[in-house]
Each structure stands twice: as C-alpha cells, then as structure tokens.
CSV table of C-alpha atoms (C1' of nucleotides) in Angstrom, one decimal:
chain,number,residue,atom,x,y,z
A,1,MET,CA,-4.5,-1.0,-2.0
A,2,SER,CA,-5.1,-4.6,-0.9
A,3,ARG,CA,-2.4,-5.7,1.5
A,4,ILE,CA,-1.6,-9.2,0.3
A,5,PRO,CA,1.9,-10.5,1.2
A,6,LYS,CA,3.9,-11.2,-2.0
A,7,PRO,CA,4.9,-14.6,-0.7
A,8,THR,CA,1.2,-15.4,-0.4
A,9,VAL,CA,0.6,-14.7,-4.0
A,10,ARG,CA,3.6,-16.8,-5.0
A,11,ARG,CA,2.3,-19.7,-2.9
A,12,LEU,CA,-1.2,-19.4,-4.4
A,13,ALA,CA,0.4,-20.1,-7.8
A,14,ILE,CA,2.1,-23.1,-6.3
A,15,TYR,CA,-1.1,-24.4,-4.7
A,16,TYR,CA,-2.7,-24.0,-8.1
A,17,ARG,CA,-0.1,-26.3,-9.6
A,18,CYS,CA,-0.7,-28.9,-6.9
A,19,LEU,CA,-4.5,-28.7,-7.3
A,20,GLU,CA,-4.2,-29.2,-11.1
A,21,ARG,CA,-2.2,-32.4,-10.5
A,22,LEU,CA,-4.6,-33.6,-7.9
A,23,GLU,CA,-7.6,-32.9,-10.2
A,24,GLN,CA,-5.9,-34.8,-13.0
A,25,GLN,CA,-5.4,-37.7,-10.6
A,26,GLY,CA,-9.1,-37.8,-10.0
A,27,GLU,CA,-9.1,-36.4,-6.5
A,28,ASP,CA,-11.9,-34.1,-5.6
A,29,SER,CA,-11.1,-32.7,-2.2
A,30,ILE,CA,-8.1,-32.0,-0.1
A,31,SER,CA,-7.3,-30.7,3.4
A,32,SER,CA,-5.0,-27.8,4.2
A,33,LYS,CA,-2.8,-30.3,6.0
A,34,ALA,CA,-2.4,-32.5,2.9
A,35,LEU,CA,-1.8,-29.6,0.6
A,36,ALA,CA,0.8,-28.1,3.0
A,37,GLN,CA,2.7,-31.4,3.0
A,38,MET,CA,2.9,-31.4,-0.7
A,39,VAL,CA,4.8,-28.1,-0.7
A,40,HIS,CA,6.6,-28.5,2.6
A,41,ILE,CA,4.9,-25.7,4.6
A,42,LYS,CA,2.6,-25.5,7.6
A,43,ASP,CA,-1.1,-26.1,7.2
A,44,SER,CA,-1.9,-22.9,9.0
A,45,GLN,CA,0.0,-21.1,6.3
A,46,VAL,CA,-2.2,-22.5,3.6
A,47,ARG,CA,-5.4,-21.5,5.5
A,48,LYS,CA,-4.0,-18.1,6.3
A,49,ASP,CA,-3.1,-17.5,2.6
A,50,LEU,CA,-6.6,-18.4,1.5
A,51,SER,CA,-8.3,-16.5,4.2
A,52,TYR,CA,-7.0,-13.2,2.7
A,53,PHE,CA,-9.5,-13.8,-0.1
A,54,GLY,CA,-12.4,-15.6,1.4
A,55,SER,CA,-13.7,-18.8,3.0
A,56,PHE,CA,-13.4,-21.6,0.4
A,57,GLY,CA,-13.3,-24.7,2.6
A,58,ARG,CA,-15.8,-26.7,4.7
A,59,ARG,CA,-15.0,-27.3,8.3
A,60,GLY,CA,-14.4,-31.0,9.0
A,61,ILE,CA,-14.2,-31.7,5.3
A,62,GLY,CA,-11.5,-29.7,3.5
A,63,TYR,CA,-11.4,-27.9,0.2
A,64,ASP,CA,-13.2,-28.9,-3.0
A,65,ILE,CA,-10.5,-29.0,-5.6
A,66,ARG,CA,-12.5,-27.7,-8.6
A,67,ARG,CA,-13.9,-24.9,-6.5
A,68,LEU,CA,-10.4,-23.9,-5.2
A,69,LEU,CA,-8.9,-24.0,-8.7
A,70,GLY,CA,-11.6,-21.6,-9.8
A,71,GLU,CA,-11.1,-19.2,-6.9
A,72,ILE,CA,-7.4,-19.1,-7.3
A,73,GLN,CA,-7.8,-18.4,-11.0
A,74,LYS,CA,-9.9,-15.4,-10.2
A,75,ILE,CA,-7.6,-14.2,-7.5
A,76,LEU,CA,-4.5,-14.4,-9.7
A,77,GLY,CA,-6.3,-13.2,-12.8
A,78,ILE,CA,-5.5,-16.2,-14.9
A,79,HIS,CA,-9.2,-17.0,-15.7
A,80,LYS,CA,-8.8,-14.8,-18.8
A,81,ARG,CA,-6.4,-15.1,-21.7
A,82,TRP,CA,-3.4,-12.8,-21.7
A,83,ASN,CA,-1.6,-11.8,-24.9
A,84,VAL,CA,2.2,-11.9,-24.5
A,85,ILE,CA,5.0,-10.5,-26.6
A,86,ILE,CA,8.7,-11.4,-26.3
A,87,ILE,CA,11.4,-8.8,-26.9
A,88,GLY,CA,14.7,-10.4,-27.9
A,89,ALA,CA,14.9,-13.6,-29.9
A,90,GLY,CA,18.1,-15.0,-28.4
A,91,ASN,CA,18.5,-18.1,-26.5
A,92,ILE,CA,16.0,-17.3,-23.7
A,93,GLY,CA,13.5,-15.4,-25.8
A,94,GLN,CA,13.2,-18.4,-28.2
A,95,ALA,CA,12.9,-20.9,-25.4
A,96,ILE,CA,10.1,-18.9,-23.8
A,97,ALA,CA,8.4,-18.6,-27.2
A,98,ARG,CA,8.4,-22.4,-27.6
A,99,PHE,CA,7.6,-23.2,-24.0
A,100,LYS,CA,4.3,-25.1,-24.1
A,101,GLN,CA,3.5,-24.7,-20.4
A,102,ILE,CA,3.0,-21.0,-20.8
A,103,GLU,CA,0.3,-21.4,-23.4
A,104,LYS,CA,-1.3,-24.1,-21.4
A,105,HIS,CA,-1.7,-21.6,-18.6
A,106,ASN,CA,-3.6,-19.1,-20.6
A,107,PHE,CA,-0.7,-16.9,-21.8
A,108,GLN,CA,-0.7,-16.7,-25.6
A,109,ILE,CA,2.6,-15.7,-27.2
A,110,VAL,CA,1.4,-13.4,-30.0
A,111,GLY,CA,4.7,-11.8,-31.1
A,112,VAL,CA,8.5,-12.0,-30.9
A,113,PHE,CA,10.8,-9.1,-31.7
A,114,ASP,CA,14.5,-8.6,-32.4
A,115,THR,CA,16.7,-6.0,-34.0
A,116,ASP,CA,19.0,-8.5,-35.7
A,117,HIS,CA,18.1,-8.5,-39.4
A,118,ARG,CA,19.4,-12.1,-39.8
A,119,LYS,CA,16.8,-13.3,-37.4
A,120,ILE,CA,13.8,-11.2,-38.6
A,121,GLY,CA,11.4,-13.3,-40.6
A,122,LYS,CA,12.6,-16.6,-39.1
A,123,GLN,CA,9.8,-18.9,-37.9
A,124,ILE,CA,10.0,-20.0,-34.3
A,125,THR,CA,6.8,-22.0,-34.1
A,126,PRO,CA,4.0,-22.4,-36.6
A,127,GLY,CA,2.4,-19.0,-36.9
A,128,LEU,CA,5.1,-17.2,-34.9
A,129,VAL,CA,7.7,-15.3,-36.9
A,130,ILE,CA,10.3,-12.9,-35.5
A,131,SER,CA,9.4,-9.3,-36.3
A,132,ASP,CA,11.5,-6.1,-36.5
A,133,MET,CA,11.6,-4.0,-33.3
A,134,SER,CA,10.5,-1.0,-35.4
A,135,SER,CA,7.0,-2.5,-35.7
A,136,LEU,CA,6.7,-2.9,-31.9
A,137,GLU,CA,4.3,-0.1,-30.9
A,138,GLU,CA,1.9,-0.8,-33.8
A,139,PHE,CA,1.9,-4.5,-33.1
A,140,ILE,CA,1.1,-4.0,-29.4
A,141,ARG,CA,-1.9,-1.9,-30.2
A,142,GLN,CA,-3.2,-4.1,-33.1
A,143,ASN,CA,-2.9,-7.3,-31.1
A,144,GLN,CA,-3.8,-6.0,-27.7
A,145,ALA,CA,-0.7,-7.3,-26.1
A,146,GLU,CA,-0.7,-6.7,-22.3
A,147,ILE,CA,2.3,-8.6,-21.0
A,148,ALA,CA,5.9,-8.4,-22.3
A,149,VAL,CA,8.9,-10.5,-21.8
A,150,ILE,CA,12.2,-8.7,-21.9
A,151,ALA,CA,14.9,-11.1,-23.1
A,152,THR,CA,17.4,-8.6,-24.5
A,153,PRO,CA,20.9,-7.9,-23.2
A,154,ALA,CA,21.0,-5.7,-20.1
A,155,GLU,CA,22.1,-2.6,-22.1
A,156,ALA,CA,18.9,-2.6,-24.2
A,157,ALA,CA,16.4,-3.5,-21.5
A,158,GLN,CA,15.6,0.0,-20.1
A,159,SER,CA,14.9,1.6,-23.4
A,160,VAL,CA,12.8,-1.4,-24.4
A,161,ALA,CA,10.9,-1.1,-21.1
A,162,ASP,CA,10.2,2.6,-21.8
A,163,ARG,CA,8.8,1.8,-25.2
A,164,LEU,CA,6.6,-1.0,-23.7
A,165,GLU,CA,5.2,1.1,-21.0
A,166,LYS,CA,4.5,4.0,-23.3
A,167,SER,CA,2.6,1.6,-25.7
A,168,GLY,CA,0.3,0.4,-22.9
A,169,ILE,CA,1.9,-2.9,-21.9
A,170,LYS,CA,0.7,-3.6,-18.4
A,171,GLY,CA,3.3,-5.9,-16.9
A,172,ILE,CA,6.9,-7.1,-17.7
A,173,ILE,CA,8.8,-10.3,-17.1
A,174,CYS,CA,12.4,-9.2,-17.2
A,175,PHE,CA,15.1,-11.8,-17.9
A,176,ALA,CA,17.8,-9.1,-18.4
A,177,PRO,CA,20.1,-8.7,-15.4
A,178,ILE,CA,19.1,-5.2,-14.5
A,179,THR,CA,16.6,-3.4,-12.3
A,180,LEU,CA,14.3,-1.4,-14.4
A,181,ASN,CA,12.9,2.1,-13.8
A,182,CYS,CA,9.2,1.9,-14.7
A,183,ASN,CA,5.7,2.3,-13.3
A,184,ILE,CA,4.2,-1.0,-14.3
A,185,PRO,CA,4.7,-4.3,-12.4
A,186,VAL,CA,7.8,-6.2,-13.2
A,187,GLU,CA,8.9,-9.7,-12.3
A,188,TYR,CA,12.6,-10.4,-12.4
A,189,VAL,CA,14.0,-13.7,-13.5
A,190,ASP,CA,17.8,-13.8,-13.5
A,191,ILE,CA,18.8,-17.4,-14.0
A,192,THR,CA,22.3,-16.8,-12.8
A,193,VAL,CA,21.0,-15.5,-9.5
A,194,PHE,CA,19.4,-18.9,-8.8
A,195,PHE,CA,22.7,-20.6,-9.5
A,196,LYS,CA,24.5,-18.2,-7.1
A,197,THR,CA,22.1,-18.5,-4.3
A,198,LEU,CA,22.1,-22.3,-4.7
A,199,VAL,CA,25.9,-22.6,-4.3
A,200,HIS,CA,25.7,-20.4,-1.3
A,201,SER,CA,23.5,-22.9,0.3
A,202,VAL,CA,25.8,-25.7,-0.8
A,203,VAL,CA,28.9,-24.1,0.6
A,204,SER,CA,27.3,-22.9,3.8
A,205,GLN,CA,25.1,-26.0,4.4
A,206,ASN,CA,22.6,-23.7,6.0
A,207,TYR,CA,19.7,-24.7,3.8
A,208,ASN,CA,18.1,-27.0,6.2
A,209,ILE,CA,18.6,-25.3,9.6
B,1,MET,CA,24.3,-23.0,11.2
B,2,SER,CA,24.8,-19.4,10.1
B,3,ARG,CA,21.7,-17.4,10.3
B,4,ILE,CA,21.7,-15.4,7.0
B,5,PRO,CA,18.3,-14.3,5.7
B,6,LYS,CA,17.6,-15.8,2.4
B,7,PRO,CA,16.6,-12.4,0.9
B,8,THR,CA,20.1,-11.2,1.9
B,9,VAL,CA,21.8,-13.9,-0.1
B,10,ARG,CA,19.6,-13.1,-3.2
B,11,ARG,CA,20.4,-9.5,-2.9
B,12,LEU,CA,24.1,-10.2,-2.6
B,13,ALA,CA,23.9,-11.9,-6.0
B,14,ILE,CA,22.2,-8.7,-7.3
B,15,TYR,CA,24.8,-6.4,-5.8
B,16,TYR,CA,27.4,-8.5,-7.5
B,17,ARG,CA,25.7,-8.0,-10.9
B,18,CYS,CA,25.7,-4.2,-10.3
B,19,LEU,CA,29.3,-4.2,-9.2
B,20,GLU,CA,30.4,-6.1,-12.3
B,21,ARG,CA,28.7,-3.5,-14.5
B,22,LEU,CA,30.3,-0.6,-12.5
B,23,GLU,CA,33.7,-2.2,-12.7
B,24,GLN,CA,33.3,-2.6,-16.5
B,25,GLN,CA,32.3,1.1,-16.7
B,26,GLY,CA,35.6,1.9,-15.0
B,27,GLU,CA,34.3,2.9,-11.6
B,28,ASP,CA,36.3,1.9,-8.7
B,29,SER,CA,34.2,2.8,-5.6
B,30,ILE,CA,30.6,3.2,-4.7
B,31,SER,CA,28.6,4.2,-1.6
B,32,SER,CA,25.8,2.1,-0.1
B,33,LYS,CA,23.4,4.9,-1.1
B,34,ALA,CA,24.3,4.7,-4.8
B,35,LEU,CA,24.2,0.9,-4.9
B,36,ALA,CA,20.8,0.9,-3.1
B,37,GLN,CA,19.4,3.3,-5.7
B,38,MET,CA,20.5,1.0,-8.5
B,39,VAL,CA,18.3,-1.8,-7.2
B,40,HIS,CA,15.5,0.3,-5.6
B,41,ILE,CA,16.1,-0.5,-2.0
B,42,LYS,CA,17.2,1.4,1.1
B,43,ASP,CA,20.9,2.1,1.7
B,44,SER,CA,20.7,0.7,5.3
B,45,GLN,CA,19.6,-2.6,3.7
B,46,VAL,CA,22.8,-2.8,1.7
B,47,ARG,CA,24.9,-2.1,4.7
B,48,LYS,CA,23.0,-4.5,6.9
B,49,ASP,CA,23.3,-7.2,4.3
B,50,LEU,CA,27.1,-6.8,4.0
B,51,SER,CA,27.5,-6.5,7.8
B,52,TYR,CA,26.5,-10.2,8.2
B,53,PHE,CA,29.8,-11.1,6.7
B,54,GLY,CA,32.2,-8.4,7.7
B,55,SER,CA,33.2,-4.8,7.3
B,56,PHE,CA,34.2,-4.2,3.7
B,57,GLY,CA,33.8,-0.4,3.4
B,58,ARG,CA,35.6,2.7,4.5
B,59,ARG,CA,33.6,5.3,6.5
B,60,GLY,CA,33.3,8.6,4.7
B,61,ILE,CA,34.4,6.9,1.4
B,62,GLY,CA,32.3,3.9,0.5
B,63,TYR,CA,33.2,0.5,-0.9
B,64,ASP,CA,36.0,-0.5,-3.2
B,65,ILE,CA,34.3,-2.2,-6.1
B,66,ARG,CA,37.1,-4.8,-6.8
B,67,ARG,CA,37.4,-5.6,-3.1
B,68,LEU,CA,33.6,-6.0,-2.8
B,69,LEU,CA,33.4,-8.2,-5.9
B,70,GLY,CA,36.0,-10.5,-4.4
B,71,GLU,CA,34.3,-10.6,-1.0
B,72,ILE,CA,30.9,-11.5,-2.4
B,73,GLN,CA,32.5,-14.1,-4.6
B,74,LYS,CA,33.8,-15.8,-1.5
B,75,ILE,CA,30.6,-15.4,0.4
B,76,LEU,CA,28.4,-16.9,-2.3
B,77,GLY,CA,31.0,-19.6,-3.3
B,78,ILE,CA,31.4,-18.5,-6.9
B,79,HIS,CA,35.1,-17.9,-6.7
B,80,LYS,CA,35.6,-21.5,-7.8
B,81,ARG,CA,34.4,-23.3,-10.9
B,82,TRP,CA,31.3,-25.5,-10.5
B,83,ASN,CA,30.6,-28.4,-12.8
B,84,VAL,CA,26.9,-28.6,-13.9
B,85,ILE,CA,24.8,-31.2,-15.5
B,86,ILE,CA,21.4,-30.8,-17.1
B,87,ILE,CA,18.7,-33.5,-16.9
B,88,GLY,CA,16.2,-33.2,-19.7
B,89,ALA,CA,17.1,-31.9,-23.1
B,90,GLY,CA,13.8,-30.3,-24.0
B,91,ASN,CA,13.1,-26.7,-24.6
B,92,ILE,CA,14.4,-25.4,-21.3
B,93,GLY,CA,17.2,-27.9,-20.8
B,94,GLN,CA,18.7,-26.9,-24.2
B,95,ALA,CA,18.3,-23.2,-23.5
B,96,ILE,CA,20.2,-23.5,-20.3
B,97,ALA,CA,22.9,-25.5,-22.0
B,98,ARG,CA,23.4,-22.8,-24.5
B,99,PHE,CA,23.1,-19.9,-22.1
B,100,LYS,CA,26.4,-18.1,-22.2
B,101,GLN,CA,25.9,-16.1,-19.0
B,102,ILE,CA,26.0,-19.2,-16.9
B,103,GLU,CA,29.4,-20.2,-18.1
B,104,LYS,CA,30.6,-16.6,-17.8
B,105,HIS,CA,29.7,-16.9,-14.1
B,106,ASN,CA,31.9,-19.9,-13.4
B,107,PHE,CA,29.3,-22.6,-13.9
B,108,GLN,CA,30.5,-25.1,-16.5
B,109,ILE,CA,27.9,-27.2,-18.3
B,110,VAL,CA,29.7,-30.6,-18.6
B,111,GLY,CA,26.8,-32.9,-19.5
B,112,VAL,CA,23.2,-33.0,-20.8
B,113,PHE,CA,21.0,-36.1,-20.4
B,114,ASP,CA,17.7,-37.3,-21.8
B,115,THR,CA,15.9,-40.6,-22.1
B,116,ASP,CA,14.6,-39.9,-25.7
B,117,HIS,CA,16.7,-42.0,-28.1
B,118,ARG,CA,16.1,-39.6,-30.9
B,119,LYS,CA,17.8,-36.9,-29.0
B,120,ILE,CA,20.8,-38.9,-27.6
B,121,GLY,CA,23.9,-38.1,-29.6
B,122,LYS,CA,22.7,-34.8,-30.8
B,123,GLN,CA,25.2,-31.9,-30.3
B,124,ILE,CA,23.9,-28.9,-28.4
B,125,THR,CA,27.0,-26.8,-28.5
B,126,PRO,CA,30.6,-27.7,-29.6
B,127,GLY,CA,31.8,-30.3,-27.2
B,128,LEU,CA,28.4,-30.9,-25.6
B,129,VAL,CA,26.4,-33.9,-26.8
B,130,ILE,CA,23.2,-35.3,-25.3
B,131,SER,CA,23.8,-38.5,-23.3
B,132,ASP,CA,21.6,-41.4,-22.3
B,133,MET,CA,20.2,-41.2,-18.8
B,134,SER,CA,21.6,-44.7,-18.1
B,135,SER,CA,25.1,-43.3,-18.0
B,136,LEU,CA,24.1,-40.6,-15.4
B,137,GLU,CA,25.7,-42.0,-12.2
B,138,GLU,CA,29.0,-42.9,-13.9
B,139,PHE,CA,29.2,-39.5,-15.6
B,140,ILE,CA,28.7,-37.6,-12.3
B,141,ARG,CA,31.5,-39.4,-10.7
B,142,GLN,CA,33.9,-39.2,-13.6
B,143,ASN,CA,33.3,-35.6,-14.2
B,144,GLN,CA,32.9,-34.4,-10.6
B,145,ALA,CA,29.6,-32.8,-11.3
B,146,GLU,CA,28.3,-31.0,-8.2
B,147,ILE,CA,25.3,-29.1,-9.5
B,148,ALA,CA,22.3,-30.5,-11.5
B,149,VAL,CA,19.5,-28.8,-13.4
B,150,ILE,CA,16.3,-30.7,-13.5
B,151,ALA,CA,14.5,-29.8,-16.7
B,152,THR,CA,12.3,-32.9,-17.1
B,153,PRO,CA,8.6,-33.2,-16.9
B,154,ALA,CA,7.2,-33.1,-13.3
B,155,GLU,CA,6.4,-36.8,-13.3
B,156,ALA,CA,10.1,-37.7,-13.8
B,157,ALA,CA,11.6,-35.1,-11.5
B,158,GLN,CA,11.4,-36.9,-8.1
B,159,SER,CA,13.1,-40.1,-9.3
B,160,VAL,CA,15.8,-38.1,-11.1
B,161,ALA,CA,16.4,-36.1,-7.9
B,162,ASP,CA,16.8,-39.4,-5.9
B,163,ARG,CA,19.4,-40.6,-8.4
B,164,LEU,CA,21.2,-37.3,-8.3
B,165,GLU,CA,21.4,-37.1,-4.6
B,166,LYS,CA,22.6,-40.7,-4.3
B,167,SER,CA,25.3,-40.0,-6.8
B,168,GLY,CA,26.7,-37.1,-4.8
B,169,ILE,CA,25.2,-34.1,-6.5
B,170,LYS,CA,25.3,-31.2,-4.0
B,171,GLY,CA,22.6,-28.9,-5.2
B,172,ILE,CA,19.7,-28.8,-7.6
B,173,ILE,CA,18.1,-26.1,-9.8
B,174,CYS,CA,14.6,-27.4,-10.4
B,175,PHE,CA,12.6,-26.2,-13.4
B,176,ALA,CA,10.0,-28.9,-13.1
B,177,PRO,CA,6.7,-27.7,-11.5
B,178,ILE,CA,6.9,-29.9,-8.3
B,179,THR,CA,8.3,-29.6,-4.8
B,180,LEU,CA,11.0,-32.2,-4.4
B,181,ASN,CA,11.7,-34.4,-1.4
B,182,CYS,CA,15.4,-34.4,-0.9
B,183,ASN,CA,18.2,-33.5,1.5
B,184,ILE,CA,20.3,-31.3,-0.6
B,185,PRO,CA,19.6,-27.6,-1.4
B,186,VAL,CA,17.1,-27.0,-4.2
B,187,GLU,CA,16.3,-23.7,-6.0
B,188,TYR,CA,13.0,-23.8,-7.7
B,189,VAL,CA,12.4,-21.9,-11.0
B,190,ASP,CA,8.9,-22.3,-12.3
B,191,ILE,CA,8.5,-19.9,-15.2
B,192,THR,CA,4.7,-20.1,-15.2
B,193,VAL,CA,4.7,-18.9,-11.5
B,194,PHE,CA,6.3,-15.6,-12.5
B,195,PHE,CA,3.7,-15.1,-15.1
B,196,LYS,CA,0.9,-15.8,-12.6
B,197,THR,CA,2.3,-13.5,-9.9
B,198,LEU,CA,2.8,-10.8,-12.5
B,199,VAL,CA,-0.7,-10.8,-13.7
B,200,HIS,CA,-1.9,-10.7,-10.1
B,201,SER,CA,0.0,-7.4,-9.7
B,202,VAL,CA,-1.5,-6.2,-12.9
B,203,VAL,CA,-5.1,-7.0,-12.0
B,204,SER,CA,-4.8,-5.8,-8.4
B,205,GLN,CA,-2.6,-2.8,-9.1
B,206,ASN,CA,-1.1,-3.3,-5.7
B,207,TYR,CA,2.5,-3.6,-6.9
B,208,ASN,CA,3.4,-0.1,-6.0
B,209,ILE,CA,1.6,0.5,-2.7
C,1,DT,C1',-22.1,-37.7,19.4
C,2,DA,C1',-17.0,-37.9,18.3
C,3,DG,C1',-13.5,-36.8,15.0
C,4,DA,C1',-11.8,-33.9,11.5
C,5,DT,C1',-10.8,-29.6,9.8
C,6,DT,C1',-11.7,-24.8,8.8
C,7,DG,C1',-11.2,-19.7,9.7
C,8,DT,C1',-9.4,-16.4,12.6
C,9,DT,C1',-7.0,-14.3,16.5
C,10,DA,C1',-3.0,-13.6,19.1
C,11,DA,C1',1.8,-14.7,19.8
C,12,DT,C1',6.0,-15.4,17.8
C,13,DC,C1',9.5,-14.9,14.8
C,14,DG,C1',12.3,-12.7,11.3
C,15,DA,C1',13.5,-9.0,8.2
C,16,DT,C1',13.6,-4.1,7.2
C,17,DT,C1',14.4,0.6,8.4
C,18,DA,C1',15.9,4.6,11.1
C,19,DA,C1',19.1,6.6,13.6
C,20,DC,C1',23.5,7.8,15.1
C,21,DA,C1',28.2,7.3,17.0
C,22,DA,C1',32.5,6.2,14.8
C,23,DT,C1',35.7,7.5,11.5
C,24,DC,C1',37.6,8.5,7.0
D,1,DT,C1',37.7,21.1,10.7
D,2,DA,C1',33.3,20.0,8.0
D,3,DG,C1',31.1,16.7,5.2
D,4,DA,C1',30.4,12.1,3.9
D,5,DT,C1',29.6,7.5,4.8
D,6,DT,C1',30.1,3.3,7.3
D,7,DG,C1',28.8,-0.3,10.8
D,8,DT,C1',25.6,-1.4,14.2
D,9,DT,C1',21.9,-1.0,17.6
D,10,DA,C1',17.2,-0.5,18.5
D,11,DA,C1',12.6,0.3,16.7
D,12,DT,C1',9.4,-0.9,13.4
D,13,DC,C1',7.2,-3.5,10.4
D,14,DG,C1',5.4,-7.6,8.2
D,15,DA,C1',5.0,-12.6,7.8
D,16,DT,C1',4.6,-17.1,9.9
D,17,DT,C1',2.9,-20.1,13.3
D,18,DA,C1',0.2,-21.9,17.2
D,19,DA,C1',-3.9,-22.4,19.2
D,20,DC,C1',-8.7,-22.9,19.5
D,21,DA,C1',-13.7,-21.9,18.9
D,22,DA,C1',-16.8,-22.8,15.2
D,23,DT,C1',-18.9,-26.3,12.6
D,24,DC,C1',-19.2,-30.0,9.2
DNA sequence: TAGATTGTTAATCGATTAACAATC
DNA sequence: TAGATTGTTAATCGATTAACAATC
C-alpha cells in the first residue's frame, strides 16, 4: 500500500526518542538540522522522512516538539495501548516482561507463557504470573492481546507462531534465531547477530569510512 | 576501507545461523537457492553477498557447509574468542550476562559493572560477580576486554562510552536509547524501537507489499 | 527587509535482482 | 552429454543527499 521506506520508520522511532528527551528538558521547538545532529544523519534526511506523512514544521522556525511527538505517535500507531504477551519465560522472556521502558511506551505486558511446569505459576512482576501454554489461545481472545514476543528456543518458534497467527495476534517480535513463515508482520531481534556485526566492524575498521 | 554493504554483513551472520542448524542436522552441502529460501531472500542475493569475499562454492554442486561456516567465521571475526564486559546490572544487563547463546558464539562475559552499592558483590552466574564502576579501567586492562555492552540509563551512557573508549575498548553494543558520540564501532539495540516499527507495520498493513 | 528553515524536486549514490556464461 | 548451480556483470530499483524556491 503506502510506500514508506523501512529505514524511515525506524528513524521516526528514533526521532521520537529524541523529542521525548527534548520535551523533558523543557525545549519546545527544534530544527531539522539540530535533530539530525543528535542522531548523526543529514538534515535533509529528517525533512524527507517527515514529508512522507505531511508538513509538520514552520519555515524559518522549525518543528514544534509537542506537535511532532503527537504526529509521530499517530504515524507509528503508538497513540493507543497495545496488549502484549510473551511466549517463553526463559532469560530473555523474563527480562522483557520486567522491562519498564516497554510499558512506558504504551505496550502493556498482559501475559507470559511457558511449557515448563516448574515455571508455571511463578510471579514475574506484581500481577504477572507465568501461565501454561495450553491456555494460550483462550487467553489471547479474553485479553485482546495483539502483539506477541517469541522468546522460545528456535525449534519451538515456528509452531508457536502458527498458533499465534491463528489466534488473531497481529504482529510478532521474534527473539528466536530463525526466520518464521507467517503472514503477519514480524520484527526479528537476534542479539548474537548484533555482536557478530559489531566485531566485523572492529576487525575490518570499516565502520567509519 | 573495504566497501561491504552493512546489510550484507548482517545477512552473513544470518546465513551462519542457518548453516549451524544444517550442520547439526547432518547436512553437508547446500545451494544458494535453498539457503535463500530459508531466510526469504533471493538466491542471487546470497551469491552476491558471498562474492564480496571470495568464491566458496562449486558450480553445479553448491556450498560445503563446514567450509562456508569457517569462511564466514573468518569474515566476521568470530573465529577468535572476544572478552566482553557489561556496564549496568539492571534488567537488561543481567539478562545479557546470563544469556547462554552469547557465550556459545565465542563471546565471553568477563565482567559486569554497576554504580549501585546494593548490587555490587552480587553473583549473577557462577564466577561472575557485579563490580564497582570505579574499577572499570583497571579491569579492562587486566582482563583484555575488547567489547562492551552499555546497559545503563540513557543519561549515563555517553560518559560510560567515553571511559570505555579511553580504556581501549574496541566496540560497543548500546542498549541505552541514545546516539553516542564516539570513534569506535557501535551497534544500537533499542528494544522499544522494534516494538514501534512493528506496530507501524500492523497499523499500515504495508509489511507485505 | 534579512536570516533562518522548511518542503520538495532532481541528482546521486548504493543495494538488489536478473540474466547468463562458466563449469561441476 | 544434460542438468544444476555458481560467480559476476549489467540493469533495475530504492534510498539518500543536495539544492533551492517558498515562506516564516
């Protein structure tokens, strides 16, 4: 449908982060040039990114921070609350469940699931207890969960994804090291890939050129 | 120096992941077409990516999995052990410290640091105890740490990065939501950004088109 | 008015893909 | 030999950047 470059969407989330900080610091407007400097890109990139969605600035003046925060919220779809479930209560699943920043950004963790009976029933945070995977489908419907985090081992990930998709989950964040076959949007986060690409930059010293 | 597209490096790490699984399954060769299908890209992309570094396949046959694993190891720089320290023993810092996959991939967590005196001295895993930030520089030298993970709040991240760079750290994985000013390679991992780009795909349904 | 900064177009740059000769 | 598959070139596609008229 809309032809928005993926890098543009990612940068929008990063502008949002900067604008939040600026607002907190009491600023009320900023130029594309200043914003660009904060994230080490060109000012024309900032303006181009925003121009896909409208004209939010004032020539000669810059952008109103409050206004721009609101616009980016609407563009990204983070003006509303999203209910999130986590599949896999291992190391990563539990860390995400406890991660305060996520809730601060309008993503509410409503459930955590695992197959390990020693984990089921354990409280992760006040009001958040690990549930049995067998109750997954029912839980999704009853709690209107829309986003799921897959934090299972790779072997389990595809069958979990199938169940999620079938139950009406609309998007997946996948921490498992595998490419999923499914028809809803997926964001992949393989922590080990970041380590590997980092050391490639280190050994080839090409990060700056 | 070398002109390797960043996406190529990232994909190399992903091919590596597939090849590991295939090797484990007892396979010993694979074509670019089959590998491409596993990660939902074009086969010419796989061949192009590899061709930046050499000719590792056999026409008519495909790629030897063992051989290709070894070549990618050398390209990425993961054939050697890397010593890693973690700054910030909060939620994310501790999860990374406990994350087995990282050690499996030749990254050894040798130290974890925090400024909170209630945390210092606490054992995270057998042999890994939270240290005081004041011992950072000495520790880096004595343990030949080369890679650092910044898992502090955003406000602390820049000054931590400055100290790391000055102490000879060669690359940084930054979980703090901020763009750092520094002269060594940095990989940014902002978990909330993945959630935000995901919901943009969900609301705009443009993920597939 | 002069200076600053946007929004947008056109030019440039870089990455992906198709195509095919080489070769197993 | 026929079929499969690589390595590489050229064509295409998409994203970034420069430039500048519009306008605050």
